[in-house]
Coordinates of C-alpha atoms in Angstrom, one line a residue:
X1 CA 0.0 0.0 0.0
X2 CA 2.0 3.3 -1.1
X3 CA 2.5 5.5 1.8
X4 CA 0.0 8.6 1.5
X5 CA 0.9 12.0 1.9
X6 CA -0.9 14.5 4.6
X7 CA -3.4 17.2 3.1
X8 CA -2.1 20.5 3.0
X9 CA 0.7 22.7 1.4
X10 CA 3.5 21.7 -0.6
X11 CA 6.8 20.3 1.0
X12 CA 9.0 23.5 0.0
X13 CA 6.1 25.8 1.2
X14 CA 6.1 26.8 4.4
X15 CA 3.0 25.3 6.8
X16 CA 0.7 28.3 8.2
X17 CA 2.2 27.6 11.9
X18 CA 2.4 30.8 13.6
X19 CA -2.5 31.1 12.5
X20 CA -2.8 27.4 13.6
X21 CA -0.3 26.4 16.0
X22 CA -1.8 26.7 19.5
X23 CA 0.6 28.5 22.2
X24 CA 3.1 26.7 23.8
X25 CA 3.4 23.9 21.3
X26 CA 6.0 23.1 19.2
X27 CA 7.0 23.5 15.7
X28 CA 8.4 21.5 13.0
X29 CA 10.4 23.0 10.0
X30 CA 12.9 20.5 8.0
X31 CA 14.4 19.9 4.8
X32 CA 13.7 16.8 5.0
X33 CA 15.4 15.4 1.7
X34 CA 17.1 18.2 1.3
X35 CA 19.2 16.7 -2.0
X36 CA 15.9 16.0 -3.9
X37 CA 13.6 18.8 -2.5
X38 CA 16.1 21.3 -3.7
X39 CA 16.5 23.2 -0.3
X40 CA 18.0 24.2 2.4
X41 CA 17.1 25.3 6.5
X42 CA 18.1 28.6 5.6
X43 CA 15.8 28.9 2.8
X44 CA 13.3 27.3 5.2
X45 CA 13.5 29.2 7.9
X46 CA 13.6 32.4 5.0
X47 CA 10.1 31.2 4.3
X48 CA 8.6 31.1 7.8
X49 CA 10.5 34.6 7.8
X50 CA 8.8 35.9 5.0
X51 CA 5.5 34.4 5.7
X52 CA 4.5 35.1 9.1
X53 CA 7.4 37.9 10.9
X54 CA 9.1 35.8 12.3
X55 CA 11.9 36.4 13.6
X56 CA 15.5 35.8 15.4
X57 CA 13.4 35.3 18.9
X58 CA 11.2 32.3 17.1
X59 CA 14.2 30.6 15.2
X60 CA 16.1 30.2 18.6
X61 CA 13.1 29.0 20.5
X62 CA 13.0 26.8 17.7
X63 CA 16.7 25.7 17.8
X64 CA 16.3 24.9 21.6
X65 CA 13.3 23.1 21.2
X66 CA 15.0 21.0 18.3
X67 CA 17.7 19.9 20.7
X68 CA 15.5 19.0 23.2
X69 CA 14.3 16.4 21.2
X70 CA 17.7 15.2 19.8
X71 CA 18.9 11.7 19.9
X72 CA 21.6 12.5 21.9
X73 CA 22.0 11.9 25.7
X74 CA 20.8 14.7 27.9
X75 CA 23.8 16.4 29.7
X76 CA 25.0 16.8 25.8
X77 CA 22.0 18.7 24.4
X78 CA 21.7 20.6 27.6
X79 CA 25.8 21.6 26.4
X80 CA 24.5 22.5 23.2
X81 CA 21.6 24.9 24.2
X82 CA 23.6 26.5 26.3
X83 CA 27.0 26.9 25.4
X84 CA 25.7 26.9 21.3
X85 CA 22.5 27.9 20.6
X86 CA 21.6 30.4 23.9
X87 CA 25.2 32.1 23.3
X88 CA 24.7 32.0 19.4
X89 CA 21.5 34.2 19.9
X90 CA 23.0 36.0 22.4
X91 CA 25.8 37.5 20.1
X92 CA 23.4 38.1 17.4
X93 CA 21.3 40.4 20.0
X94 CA 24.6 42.6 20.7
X95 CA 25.5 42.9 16.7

C-alpha cells in the first residue's frame, strides 16, 4: 500500500504555523530530503520569515526546542543549548 501523503501545502512551502499552531506547542520545520527537494534550512527558515514575521526570537526558540528532542543523551544537548545555541543568539542580539 504506497505510503500517502498528509493534506495541505506543498513540502518547500512553508506550513501556516504561527495562524494554527496553538501556544506553547512546538514547531516542525525541516528539509527533509534536502538533496531532492532542492532546499536548504536557511531557505526554510527564509520562508517562515517571510510568511509570518518571524523572527531571530522564534528561530532560537525553535533551535532549543529541536535539541531538546535530539537523539543524543541529555547532559549533551543541555551543552548544546547553552553553550551553542543560547550564546549563538545572544551575540546576534549585541551585533
Amino acid at each position: 500500500m504506497p505510503t500517502r501523503r498528509p493534506e495541505g501545502p506543498e513540502p518547500t512551502s512553508p506550513a501556516p504555523r504561527r495562524a494554527t499552531r496553538p501556544p506553547g506547542t512546538w514547531t516542525p520545520s525541516s528539509t527533509c530530503n534536502r538533496l531532492m527537494s532542492g532546499t536548504s534550512m536557511t531557505r526554510e527558515l527564509a520562508l517562515l520569515a517571510d510568511a509570518f514575521g518571524y523572527g531571530l526570537p522564534d528561530f532560537r526558540g525553535f533551535a532549543i526546542n529541536a535539541m531538546k528532542s535530539a537523539f543524543i543523551p541529555f547532559d549533551e544537548r543541555l551543552a548544546i543549548i547553552g553553550n551553542v545555541i543560547k550564546s549563538w543568539y545572544a551575540d546576534q542580539r549585541k551585533a
